[in-house]
mmCIF file with all atom_site columns, C-alpha atoms in Angstrom:
data_model
loop_
_atom_site.group_PDB
_atom_site.id
_atom_site.type_symbol
_atom_site.label_atom_id
_atom_site.label_alt_id
_atom_site.label_comp_id
_atom_site.label_asym_id
_atom_site.label_entity_id
_atom_site.label_seq_id
_atom_site.pdbx_PDB_ins_code
_atom_site.Cartn_x
_atom_site.Cartn_y
_atom_site.Cartn_z
_atom_site.occupancy
_atom_site.B_iso_or_equiv
_atom_site.pdbx_formal_charge
_atom_site.auth_seq_id
_atom_site.auth_comp_id
_atom_site.auth_asym_id
_atom_site.auth_atom_id
_atom_site.pdbx_PDB_model_num
ATOM 1   C CA . LEU Y 1 1   ? 8.983   -22.406 6.039   1.00 77.00 ? 124 LEU Y CA 1
ATOM 2   C CA . ASP Y 1 2   ? 7.171   -24.112 8.904   1.00 88.00 ? 125 ASP Y CA 1
ATOM 3   C CA . GLN Y 1 3   ? 4.087   -26.058 7.744   1.00 91.00 ? 126 GLN Y CA 1
ATOM 4   C CA . ALA Y 1 4   ? 2.034   -24.390 10.473  1.00 93.00 ? 127 ALA Y CA 1
ATOM 5   C CA . THR Y 1 5   ? 2.747   -20.945 8.971   1.00 96.00 ? 128 THR Y CA 1
ATOM 6   C CA . ARG Y 1 6   ? -0.339  -18.972 8.031   1.00 96.00 ? 129 ARG Y CA 1
ATOM 7   C CA . VAL Y 1 7   ? 0.077   -16.576 5.105   1.00 97.00 ? 130 VAL Y CA 1
ATOM 8   C CA . ILE Y 1 8   ? -1.592  -13.170 4.963   1.00 97.00 ? 131 ILE Y CA 1
ATOM 9   C CA . GLU Y 1 9   ? -1.437  -11.767 1.424   1.00 97.00 ? 132 GLU Y CA 1
ATOM 10  C CA . PHE Y 1 10  ? -1.755  -8.177  0.263   1.00 97.00 ? 133 PHE Y CA 1
ATOM 11  C CA . SER Y 1 11  ? -1.968  -6.864  -3.270  1.00 95.00 ? 134 SER Y CA 1
ATOM 12  C CA . SER Y 1 12  ? -1.536  -3.115  -3.632  1.00 95.00 ? 135 SER Y CA 1
ATOM 13  C CA . CYS Y 1 13  ? -2.114  -0.958  -6.684  1.00 92.00 ? 136 CYS Y CA 1
ATOM 14  C CA . GLY Y 1 14  ? 0.497   1.775   -6.312  1.00 89.00 ? 137 GLY Y CA 1
ATOM 15  C CA . VAL Y 1 15  ? 2.870   2.833   -3.555  1.00 90.00 ? 138 VAL Y CA 1
ATOM 16  C CA . ASN Y 1 16  ? 1.934   4.784   -0.418  1.00 90.00 ? 139 ASN Y CA 1
ATOM 17  C CA . VAL Y 1 17  ? -1.548  3.236   -0.531  1.00 90.00 ? 140 VAL Y CA 1
ATOM 18  C CA . LEU Y 1 18  ? -2.968  1.890   2.737   1.00 95.00 ? 141 LEU Y CA 1
ATOM 19  C CA . ASN Y 1 19  ? -4.174  -1.723  2.422   1.00 96.00 ? 142 ASN Y CA 1
ATOM 20  C CA . THR Y 1 20  ? -5.944  -3.423  5.334   1.00 97.00 ? 143 THR Y CA 1
ATOM 21  C CA . ARG Y 1 21  ? -6.582  -7.095  6.058   1.00 97.00 ? 144 ARG Y CA 1
ATOM 22  C CA . SER Y 1 22  ? -8.546  -8.257  9.109   1.00 97.00 ? 145 SER Y CA 1
ATOM 23  C CA . PHE Y 1 23  ? -9.486  -11.659 10.464  1.00 96.00 ? 146 PHE Y CA 1
ATOM 24  C CA . ASN Y 1 24  ? -11.156 -12.971 13.596  1.00 96.00 ? 147 ASN Y CA 1
ATOM 25  C CA . ILE Y 1 25  ? -9.871  -15.344 16.249  1.00 96.00 ? 148 ILE Y CA 1
ATOM 26  C CA . LEU Y 1 26  ? -12.390 -17.276 18.337  1.00 96.00 ? 149 LEU Y CA 1
ATOM 27  C CA . ASN Y 1 27  ? -11.898 -18.569 21.868  1.00 96.00 ? 150 ASN Y CA 1
ATOM 28  C CA . PRO Y 1 28  ? -13.680 -21.957 21.937  1.00 94.00 ? 151 PRO Y CA 1
ATOM 29  C CA . THR Y 1 29  ? -12.390 -22.808 25.426  1.00 93.00 ? 152 THR Y CA 1
ATOM 30  C CA . ALA Y 1 30  ? -14.149 -22.346 28.780  1.00 94.00 ? 153 ALA Y CA 1
ATOM 31  C CA . GLU Y 1 31  ? -11.395 -19.979 29.990  1.00 94.00 ? 154 GLU Y CA 1
ATOM 32  C CA . SER Y 1 32  ? -10.404 -16.461 28.938  1.00 96.00 ? 155 SER Y CA 1
ATOM 33  C CA . TRP Y 1 33  ? -6.897  -16.107 27.511  1.00 96.00 ? 156 TRP Y CA 1
ATOM 34  C CA . LYS Y 1 34  ? -4.471  -13.411 26.472  1.00 97.00 ? 157 LYS Y CA 1
ATOM 35  C CA . PHE Y 1 35  ? -2.875  -13.404 23.048  1.00 97.00 ? 158 PHE Y CA 1
ATOM 36  C CA . ALA Y 1 36  ? -0.008  -11.471 21.509  1.00 97.00 ? 159 ALA Y CA 1
ATOM 37  C CA . ILE Y 1 37  ? 1.182   -10.769 17.976  1.00 97.00 ? 160 ILE Y CA 1
ATOM 38  C CA . ILE Y 1 38  ? 4.976   -10.440 17.814  1.00 96.00 ? 161 ILE Y CA 1
ATOM 39  C CA . ASN Y 1 39  ? 6.988   -9.004  14.933  1.00 95.00 ? 162 ASN Y CA 1
ATOM 40  C CA . GLU Y 1 40  ? 9.930   -11.311 14.193  1.00 93.00 ? 163 GLU Y CA 1
ATOM 41  C CA . ASP Y 1 41  ? 11.606  -9.215  11.492  1.00 90.00 ? 164 ASP Y CA 1
ATOM 42  C CA . GLY Y 1 42  ? 14.195  -7.891  13.939  1.00 79.00 ? 165 GLY Y CA 1
ATOM 43  C CA . GLU Y 1 43  ? 16.373  -4.981  12.849  1.00 68.00 ? 166 GLU Y CA 1
ATOM 44  C CA . LYS Y 1 44  ? 15.180  -5.035  9.230   1.00 67.00 ? 167 LYS Y CA 1
ATOM 45  C CA . SER Y 1 45  ? 11.634  -4.305  10.381  1.00 61.00 ? 168 SER Y CA 1
ATOM 46  C CA . GLY Y 1 46  ? 10.181  -1.366  8.469   1.00 69.00 ? 169 GLY Y CA 1
ATOM 47  C CA . SER Y 1 47  ? 6.933   0.437   8.801   1.00 84.00 ? 170 SER Y CA 1
ATOM 48  C CA . GLU Y 1 48  ? 5.395   -0.980  5.609   1.00 93.00 ? 171 GLU Y CA 1
ATOM 49  C CA . VAL Y 1 49  ? 3.621   -3.759  7.552   1.00 95.00 ? 172 VAL Y CA 1
ATOM 50  C CA . GLN Y 1 50  ? 1.968   -3.003  10.854  1.00 95.00 ? 173 GLN Y CA 1
ATOM 51  C CA . CYS Y 1 51  ? -0.274  -5.002  13.128  1.00 96.00 ? 174 CYS Y CA 1
ATOM 52  C CA . LYS Y 1 52  ? -2.921  -2.761  14.656  1.00 96.00 ? 175 LYS Y CA 1
ATOM 53  C CA . THR Y 1 53  ? -3.929  -5.424  17.207  1.00 95.00 ? 176 THR Y CA 1
ATOM 54  C CA . MET Y 1 54  ? -0.737  -6.435  18.997  1.00 94.00 ? 177 MET Y CA 1
ATOM 55  C CA . GLY Y 1 55  ? -2.544  -8.322  21.743  1.00 96.00 ? 178 GLY Y CA 1
ATOM 56  C CA . GLY Y 1 56  ? -5.574  -8.597  23.919  1.00 96.00 ? 179 GLY Y CA 1
ATOM 57  C CA . LEU Y 1 57  ? -7.825  -10.681 26.101  1.00 96.00 ? 180 LEU Y CA 1
ATOM 58  C CA . VAL Y 1 58  ? -10.456 -12.967 24.563  1.00 97.00 ? 181 VAL Y CA 1
ATOM 59  C CA . SER Y 1 59  ? -13.212 -14.168 26.854  1.00 96.00 ? 182 SER Y CA 1
ATOM 60  C CA . HIS Y 1 60  ? -14.546 -17.716 26.504  1.00 94.00 ? 183 HIS Y CA 1
ATOM 61  C CA . GLY Y 1 61  ? -16.899 -18.066 23.534  1.00 94.00 ? 184 GLY Y CA 1
ATOM 62  C CA . LYS Y 1 62  ? -15.967 -14.600 22.250  1.00 96.00 ? 185 LYS Y CA 1
ATOM 63  C CA . LYS Y 1 63  ? -13.858 -13.429 19.339  1.00 96.00 ? 186 LYS Y CA 1
ATOM 64  C CA . ALA Y 1 64  ? -11.289 -10.740 18.651  1.00 96.00 ? 187 ALA Y CA 1
ATOM 65  C CA . THR Y 1 65  ? -10.364 -9.053  15.383  1.00 97.00 ? 188 THR Y CA 1
ATOM 66  C CA . ILE Y 1 66  ? -6.740  -8.901  14.246  1.00 97.00 ? 189 ILE Y CA 1
ATOM 67  C CA . THR Y 1 67  ? -5.889  -6.183  11.711  1.00 98.00 ? 190 THR Y CA 1
ATOM 68  C CA . PHE Y 1 68  ? -2.747  -5.880  9.595   1.00 97.00 ? 191 PHE Y CA 1
ATOM 69  C CA . GLU Y 1 69  ? -1.906  -2.875  7.426   1.00 97.00 ? 192 GLU Y CA 1
ATOM 70  C CA . PHE Y 1 70  ? 0.389   -2.799  4.398   1.00 97.00 ? 193 PHE Y CA 1
ATOM 71  C CA . THR Y 1 71  ? 1.555   0.548   3.004   1.00 96.00 ? 194 THR Y CA 1
ATOM 72  C CA . PRO Y 1 72  ? 4.191   -0.152  0.329   1.00 96.00 ? 195 PRO Y CA 1
ATOM 73  C CA . THR Y 1 73  ? 6.950   2.352   -0.384  1.00 94.00 ? 196 THR Y CA 1
ATOM 74  C CA . SER Y 1 74  ? 8.331   0.537   -3.436  1.00 93.00 ? 197 SER Y CA 1
ATOM 75  C CA . LEU Y 1 75  ? 7.287   -2.020  -6.035  1.00 94.00 ? 198 LEU Y CA 1
ATOM 76  C CA . ASP Y 1 76  ? 9.410   -4.725  -4.405  1.00 91.00 ? 199 ASP Y CA 1
ATOM 77  C CA . LEU Y 1 77  ? 7.859   -7.923  -3.034  1.00 95.00 ? 200 LEU Y CA 1
ATOM 78  C CA . LEU Y 1 78  ? 7.748   -7.658  0.740   1.00 94.00 ? 201 LEU Y CA 1
ATOM 79  C CA . GLU Y 1 79  ? 7.786   -10.468 3.309   1.00 94.00 ? 202 GLU Y CA 1
ATOM 80  C CA . SER Y 1 80  ? 7.312   -9.828  6.995   1.00 95.00 ? 203 SER Y CA 1
ATOM 81  C CA . PHE Y 1 81  ? 7.409   -12.504 9.715   1.00 95.00 ? 204 PHE Y CA 1
ATOM 82  C CA . TRP Y 1 82  ? 5.133   -12.400 12.756  1.00 96.00 ? 205 TRP Y CA 1
ATOM 83  C CA . ARG Y 1 83  ? 4.018   -14.814 15.473  1.00 97.00 ? 206 ARG Y CA 1
ATOM 84  C CA . PHE Y 1 84  ? 0.587   -15.303 17.039  1.00 97.00 ? 207 PHE Y CA 1
ATOM 85  C CA . THR Y 1 85  ? 0.951   -16.655 20.549  1.00 97.00 ? 208 THR Y CA 1
ATOM 86  C CA . ILE Y 1 86  ? -1.264  -17.626 23.475  1.00 96.00 ? 209 ILE Y CA 1
ATOM 87  C CA . PRO Y 1 87  ? 1.283   -18.101 26.290  1.00 96.00 ? 210 PRO Y CA 1
ATOM 88  C CA . SER Y 1 88  ? -1.136  -19.735 28.756  1.00 94.00 ? 211 SER Y CA 1
ATOM 89  C CA . LEU Y 1 89  ? -1.900  -22.509 26.235  1.00 94.00 ? 212 LEU Y CA 1
ATOM 90  C CA . GLY Y 1 90  ? 1.632   -22.756 24.857  1.00 95.00 ? 213 GLY Y CA 1
ATOM 91  C CA . LEU Y 1 91  ? 0.284   -21.983 21.378  1.00 95.00 ? 214 LEU Y CA 1
ATOM 92  C CA . ASN Y 1 92  ? 2.550   -20.379 18.771  1.00 96.00 ? 215 ASN Y CA 1
ATOM 93  C CA . VAL Y 1 93  ? 1.522   -19.887 15.143  1.00 96.00 ? 216 VAL Y CA 1
ATOM 94  C CA . PRO Y 1 94  ? 3.992   -18.338 12.693  1.00 97.00 ? 217 PRO Y CA 1
ATOM 95  C CA . LEU Y 1 95  ? 2.509   -15.722 10.372  1.00 97.00 ? 218 LEU Y CA 1
ATOM 96  C CA . LEU Y 1 96  ? 3.972   -14.608 7.056   1.00 97.00 ? 219 LEU Y CA 1
ATOM 97  C CA . VAL Y 1 97  ? 2.691   -11.317 5.657   1.00 96.00 ? 220 VAL Y CA 1
ATOM 98  C CA . VAL Y 1 98  ? 3.371   -11.030 1.921   1.00 97.00 ? 221 VAL Y CA 1
ATOM 99  C CA . GLY Y 1 99  ? 2.834   -7.760  0.089   1.00 96.00 ? 222 GLY Y CA 1
ATOM 100 C CA . GLN Y 1 100 ? 2.906   -7.356  -3.678  1.00 96.00 ? 223 GLN Y CA 1
ATOM 101 C CA . THR Y 1 101 ? 2.689   -3.950  -5.314  1.00 96.00 ? 224 THR Y CA 1
ATOM 102 C CA . LYS Y 1 102 ? 1.955   -3.190  -8.931  1.00 94.00 ? 225 LYS Y CA 1
ATOM 103 C CA . GLU Y 1 103 ? 2.051   0.008   -10.924 1.00 91.00 ? 226 GLU Y CA 1
ATOM 104 C CA . PRO Y 1 104 ? -1.380  1.478   -11.483 1.00 90.00 ? 227 PRO Y CA 1
ATOM 105 C CA . ARG Y 1 105 ? -2.577  1.304   -15.082 1.00 91.00 ? 228 ARG Y CA 1
ATOM 106 C CA . VAL Y 1 106 ? -2.764  5.070   -15.535 1.00 88.00 ? 229 VAL Y CA 1
ATOM 107 C CA . VAL Y 1 107 ? -1.539  6.444   -18.874 1.00 89.00 ? 230 VAL Y CA 1
ATOM 108 C CA . ILE Y 1 108 ? -1.526  9.619   -20.936 1.00 88.00 ? 231 ILE Y CA 1
ATOM 109 C CA . ASP Y 1 109 ? -3.217  9.239   -24.312 1.00 90.00 ? 232 ASP Y CA 1
ATOM 110 C CA . LYS Y 1 110 ? -0.271  10.804  -26.218 1.00 88.00 ? 233 LYS Y CA 1
ATOM 111 C CA . SER Y 1 111 ? 3.350   9.786   -26.006 1.00 85.00 ? 234 SER Y CA 1
ATOM 112 C CA . GLN Y 1 112 ? 4.475   13.226  -27.160 1.00 84.00 ? 235 GLN Y CA 1
ATOM 113 C CA . ILE Y 1 113 ? 3.084   16.700  -27.748 1.00 81.00 ? 236 ILE Y CA 1
ATOM 114 C CA . ASN Y 1 114 ? 4.327   18.690  -30.743 1.00 81.00 ? 237 ASN Y CA 1
ATOM 115 C CA . PHE Y 1 115 ? 3.800   22.443  -30.460 1.00 76.00 ? 238 PHE Y CA 1
ATOM 116 C CA . LYS Y 1 116 ? 5.185   22.873  -34.007 1.00 80.00 ? 239 LYS Y CA 1
ATOM 117 C CA . SER Y 1 117 ? 6.971   26.074  -34.993 1.00 82.00 ? 240 SER Y CA 1
ATOM 118 C CA . LEU Y 1 118 ? 6.042   28.931  -32.732 1.00 77.00 ? 241 LEU Y CA 1
ATOM 119 C CA . LEU Y 1 119 ? 7.098   32.588  -32.666 1.00 81.00 ? 242 LEU Y CA 1
ATOM 120 C CA . LEU Y 1 120 ? 8.571   34.001  -29.474 1.00 80.00 ? 243 LEU Y CA 1
ATOM 121 C CA . LYS Y 1 121 ? 6.066   35.290  -26.907 1.00 77.00 ? 244 LYS Y CA 1
ATOM 122 C CA . LYS Y 1 122 ? 3.217   33.441  -28.642 1.00 80.00 ? 245 LYS Y CA 1
ATOM 123 C CA . HIS Y 1 123 ? 1.388   30.522  -27.137 1.00 79.00 ? 246 HIS Y CA 1
ATOM 124 C CA . ALA Y 1 124 ? -0.054  27.273  -28.346 1.00 80.00 ? 247 ALA Y CA 1
ATOM 125 C CA . VAL Y 1 125 ? -2.522  24.885  -26.781 1.00 82.00 ? 248 VAL Y CA 1
ATOM 126 C CA . GLU Y 1 126 ? -2.397  21.107  -27.011 1.00 81.00 ? 249 GLU Y CA 1
ATOM 127 C CA . ARG Y 1 127 ? -4.545  18.720  -25.038 1.00 83.00 ? 250 ARG Y CA 1
ATOM 128 C CA . CYS Y 1 128 ? -3.895  15.292  -23.689 1.00 86.00 ? 251 CYS Y CA 1
ATOM 129 C CA . HIS Y 1 129 ? -5.932  13.079  -21.416 1.00 87.00 ? 252 HIS Y CA 1
ATOM 130 C CA . ILE Y 1 130 ? -4.975  11.001  -18.418 1.00 89.00 ? 253 ILE Y CA 1
ATOM 131 C CA . ILE Y 1 131 ? -6.671  7.607   -18.633 1.00 91.00 ? 254 ILE Y CA 1
ATOM 132 C CA . ASN Y 1 132 ? -7.204  5.548   -15.488 1.00 92.00 ? 255 ASN Y CA 1
ATOM 133 C CA . ASN Y 1 133 ? -7.652  1.856   -16.326 1.00 92.00 ? 256 ASN Y CA 1
ATOM 134 C CA . GLU Y 1 134 ? -8.012  0.871   -12.666 1.00 90.00 ? 257 GLU Y CA 1
ATOM 135 C CA . ASP Y 1 135 ? -11.201 0.373   -10.649 1.00 88.00 ? 258 ASP Y CA 1
ATOM 136 C CA . THR Y 1 136 ? -10.155 2.967   -8.076  1.00 83.00 ? 259 THR Y CA 1
ATOM 137 C CA . ALA Y 1 137 ? -9.556  6.702   -8.447  1.00 85.00 ? 260 ALA Y CA 1
ATOM 138 C CA . PHE Y 1 138 ? -6.040  8.135   -8.128  1.00 79.00 ? 261 PHE Y CA 1
ATOM 139 C CA . ALA Y 1 139 ? -4.943  11.642  -7.265  1.00 78.00 ? 262 ALA Y CA 1
ATOM 140 C CA . VAL Y 1 140 ? -2.726  13.200  -9.927  1.00 78.00 ? 263 VAL Y CA 1
ATOM 141 C CA . ALA Y 1 141 ? -0.408  16.128  -9.296  1.00 77.00 ? 264 ALA Y CA 1
ATOM 142 C CA . PHE Y 1 142 ? 2.245   17.913  -11.317 1.00 75.00 ? 265 PHE Y CA 1
ATOM 143 C CA . ASP Y 1 143 ? 5.350   19.356  -9.727  1.00 76.00 ? 266 ASP Y CA 1
ATOM 144 C CA . GLU Y 1 144 ? 5.316   23.055  -10.658 1.00 74.00 ? 267 GLU Y CA 1
ATOM 145 C CA . LYS Y 1 145 ? 9.137   23.157  -10.568 1.00 74.00 ? 268 LYS Y CA 1
ATOM 146 C CA . CYS Y 1 146 ? 9.163   20.821  -13.587 1.00 73.00 ? 269 CYS Y CA 1
ATOM 147 C CA . LEU Y 1 147 ? 7.163   23.315  -15.649 1.00 69.00 ? 270 LEU Y CA 1
ATOM 148 C CA . THR Y 1 148 ? 9.904   25.970  -15.778 1.00 68.00 ? 271 THR Y CA 1
ATOM 149 C CA . ALA Y 1 149 ? 12.944  26.249  -17.996 1.00 64.00 ? 272 ALA Y CA 1
ATOM 150 C CA . HIS Y 1 150 ? 16.303  27.410  -16.630 1.00 66.00 ? 273 HIS Y CA 1
ATOM 151 C CA . SER Y 1 151 ? 14.699  30.704  -15.633 1.00 63.00 ? 274 SER Y CA 1
ATOM 152 C CA . SER Y 1 152 ? 12.034  31.034  -12.988 1.00 62.00 ? 275 SER Y CA 1
ATOM 153 C CA . THR Y 1 153 ? 9.360   31.846  -15.565 1.00 61.00 ? 276 THR Y CA 1
ATOM 154 C CA . ALA Y 1 154 ? 6.917   29.075  -16.334 1.00 59.00 ? 277 ALA Y CA 1
ATOM 155 C CA . VAL Y 1 155 ? 7.247   27.914  -19.953 1.00 63.00 ? 278 VAL Y CA 1
ATOM 156 C CA . LEU Y 1 156 ? 4.514   25.332  -19.645 1.00 64.00 ? 279 LEU Y CA 1
ATOM 157 C CA . GLN Y 1 157 ? 1.131   25.564  -17.993 1.00 65.00 ? 280 GLN Y CA 1
ATOM 158 C CA . VAL Y 1 158 ? -0.888  22.517  -17.006 1.00 68.00 ? 281 VAL Y CA 1
ATOM 159 C CA . GLN Y 1 159 ? -4.582  22.914  -16.335 1.00 65.00 ? 282 GLN Y CA 1
ATOM 160 C CA . PRO Y 1 160 ? -6.113  21.916  -14.074 1.00 66.00 ? 283 PRO Y CA 1
ATOM 161 C CA . LEU Y 1 161 ? -3.087  21.921  -11.771 1.00 53.00 ? 284 LEU Y CA 1
#
């Protein structure tokens, strides 16, 4: 890894969660210059890391904001290589975007539910609670197809659904 490489780190709690990181670049020169951000991942480039500011013009004494987005699709560690360049000044700075994703700490308070012996066509009610140990809220959904047996009749009801 080149010593001039700047690292942009993301930490995501869960997959398919949009994470944003922005930083400013300042033009301290007396001239305006154009910059570009180039993805160097080549063919393996996915859509998990995106740069929302691929280039622009920065007037002298002014700044521009560069924004990267990381939307993980798996729990794997992700590395993405980019390059910040100002062609008129011959400046090239390698950028490494690193994304780590962890499972959210969301659990159900019971590991199993025992409905005990039950006569046919009778019903029983058992309750469990979903506990979110994270600082952010998560949407929870149940796939209704998983609530049926081999027939199309629902054998389990989840409320609220």
